């Protein structure tokens, strides 16, 4: 079965771009294929629901591409490319032999079984990864680091990812019911 993504809960200005269509503003629920770029403006957000039930919440001022939606519902392979901004990923079902990854310009954040956020700041090149629940992983060209419940990691990409620490107050507050009602 072909996997797809559905955009919903659109707030503010949300635009999409595909190989065939230039930037278009989305105002109603819409199903999109792999390869679609999503861009949110200030004070804007959108919920992306994948075929197997995984939820991706895209925060304001974020640009992300659904790079890969292959595999099937039992073994889904999902890859996002996060150019800037923040996404929250709620992977509630088993990935089986599949995988879920968010590529940033500095590294790759993976959900192994959990709820994860990935943020990339382009002003001061920095990745901030949080693992609200379960098991997450962050990899860059210098190393690999695992994260577990309520941990976060910050990496500027200049060396091996540092050991994760407890989620700080700002990151914990970002998992609020307004931004991520699934919490």
mmCIF file of C-alpha atoms in Angstrom, residues 60-134:
data_model
loop_
_atom_site.group_PDB
_atom_site.id
_atom_site.type_symbol
_atom_site.label_atom_id
_atom_site.label_comp_id
_atom_site.label_asym_id
_atom_site.label_seq_id
_atom_site.Cartn_x
_atom_site.Cartn_y
_atom_site.Cartn_z
ATOM 1 C CA UNK A 60 5.672 28.239 13.303
ATOM 2 C CA UNK A 61 8.412 29.514 11.003
ATOM 3 C CA UNK A 62 9.392 25.996 9.945
ATOM 4 C CA UNK A 63 10.344 24.503 6.605
ATOM 5 C CA UNK A 64 10.317 20.723 6.313
ATOM 6 C CA UNK A 65 10.176 18.228 3.436
ATOM 7 C CA UNK A 66 8.504 14.802 3.609
ATOM 8 C CA UNK A 67 11.488 13.197 1.889
ATOM 9 C CA UNK A 68 10.478 9.526 2.152
ATOM 10 C CA UNK A 69 7.167 7.805 2.885
ATOM 11 C CA UNK A 70 8.049 4.285 1.774
ATOM 12 C CA UNK A 71 7.586 0.887 3.370
ATOM 13 C CA UNK A 72 4.111 -0.112 4.520
ATOM 14 C CA UNK A 73 1.925 0.408 7.593
ATOM 15 C CA UNK A 74 3.665 -2.452 9.458
ATOM 16 C CA UNK A 75 7.201 -1.380 8.483
ATOM 17 C CA UNK A 76 6.936 2.351 7.675
ATOM 18 C CA UNK A 77 10.003 4.249 6.479
ATOM 19 C CA UNK A 78 9.617 7.973 7.108
ATOM 20 C CA UNK A 79 12.275 10.618 6.474
ATOM 21 C CA UNK A 80 11.854 14.342 6.954
ATOM 22 C CA UNK A 81 14.343 17.052 6.023
ATOM 23 C CA UNK A 82 14.120 19.954 8.485
ATOM 24 C CA UNK A 83 15.670 23.090 6.975
ATOM 25 C CA UNK A 84 14.727 25.322 9.924
ATOM 26 C CA UNK A 85 12.169 25.485 12.723
ATOM 27 C CA UNK A 86 10.676 22.738 14.893
ATOM 28 C CA UNK A 87 8.694 19.530 14.480
ATOM 29 C CA UNK A 88 7.154 17.240 17.100
ATOM 30 C CA UNK A 89 6.869 13.552 16.180
ATOM 31 C CA UNK A 90 4.436 11.175 17.855
ATOM 32 C CA UNK A 91 5.241 7.648 16.742
ATOM 33 C CA UNK A 92 2.697 5.580 18.638
ATOM 34 C CA UNK A 93 2.862 2.346 16.668
ATOM 35 C CA UNK A 94 5.747 -0.073 16.286
ATOM 36 C CA UNK A 95 8.014 0.723 13.357
ATOM 37 C CA UNK A 96 8.697 -2.980 12.764
ATOM 38 C CA UNK A 97 11.605 -3.112 10.314
ATOM 39 C CA UNK A 98 10.929 0.503 9.320
ATOM 40 C CA UNK A 99 12.451 3.754 10.581
ATOM 41 C CA UNK A 100 11.583 7.372 11.364
ATOM 42 C CA UNK A 101 14.254 10.036 10.850
ATOM 43 C CA UNK A 102 14.483 13.822 10.796
ATOM 44 C CA UNK A 103 17.523 15.109 8.894
ATOM 45 C CA UNK A 104 18.828 18.585 9.730
ATOM 46 C CA UNK A 105 21.807 20.405 8.230
ATOM 47 C CA UNK A 106 23.830 19.223 11.263
ATOM 48 C CA UNK A 107 22.672 15.641 11.947
ATOM 49 C CA UNK A 108 19.851 13.113 12.065
ATOM 50 C CA UNK A 109 17.330 12.596 14.871
ATOM 51 C CA UNK A 110 15.579 9.218 14.970
ATOM 52 C CA UNK A 111 12.545 7.944 16.817
ATOM 53 C CA UNK A 112 13.054 4.351 17.881
ATOM 54 C CA UNK A 113 9.849 4.137 19.930
ATOM 55 C CA UNK A 114 8.657 7.414 21.264
ATOM 56 C CA UNK A 115 7.664 11.034 21.143
ATOM 57 C CA UNK A 116 10.442 13.327 19.931
ATOM 58 C CA UNK A 117 10.930 16.934 18.899
ATOM 59 C CA UNK A 118 13.649 18.150 16.560
ATOM 60 C CA UNK A 119 14.532 21.808 16.189
ATOM 61 C CA UNK A 120 17.095 23.417 13.902
ATOM 62 C CA UNK A 121 18.197 27.021 14.366
ATOM 63 C CA UNK A 122 19.958 28.500 11.320
ATOM 64 C CA UNK A 123 20.947 31.800 12.988
ATOM 65 C CA UNK A 124 23.293 30.050 15.407
ATOM 66 C CA UNK A 125 23.676 26.619 13.792
ATOM 67 C CA UNK A 126 22.203 24.378 16.487
ATOM 68 C CA UNK A 127 20.072 21.257 16.721
ATOM 69 C CA UNK A 128 17.930 20.714 19.825
ATOM 70 C CA UNK A 129 16.440 17.244 20.175
ATOM 71 C CA UNK A 130 14.029 16.227 22.937
ATOM 72 C CA UNK A 131 12.788 12.759 23.770
ATOM 73 C CA UNK A 132 9.595 13.176 25.771
ATOM 74 C CA UNK A 133 8.930 9.471 26.077
ATOM 75 C CA UNK A 134 10.611 6.280 24.918
#
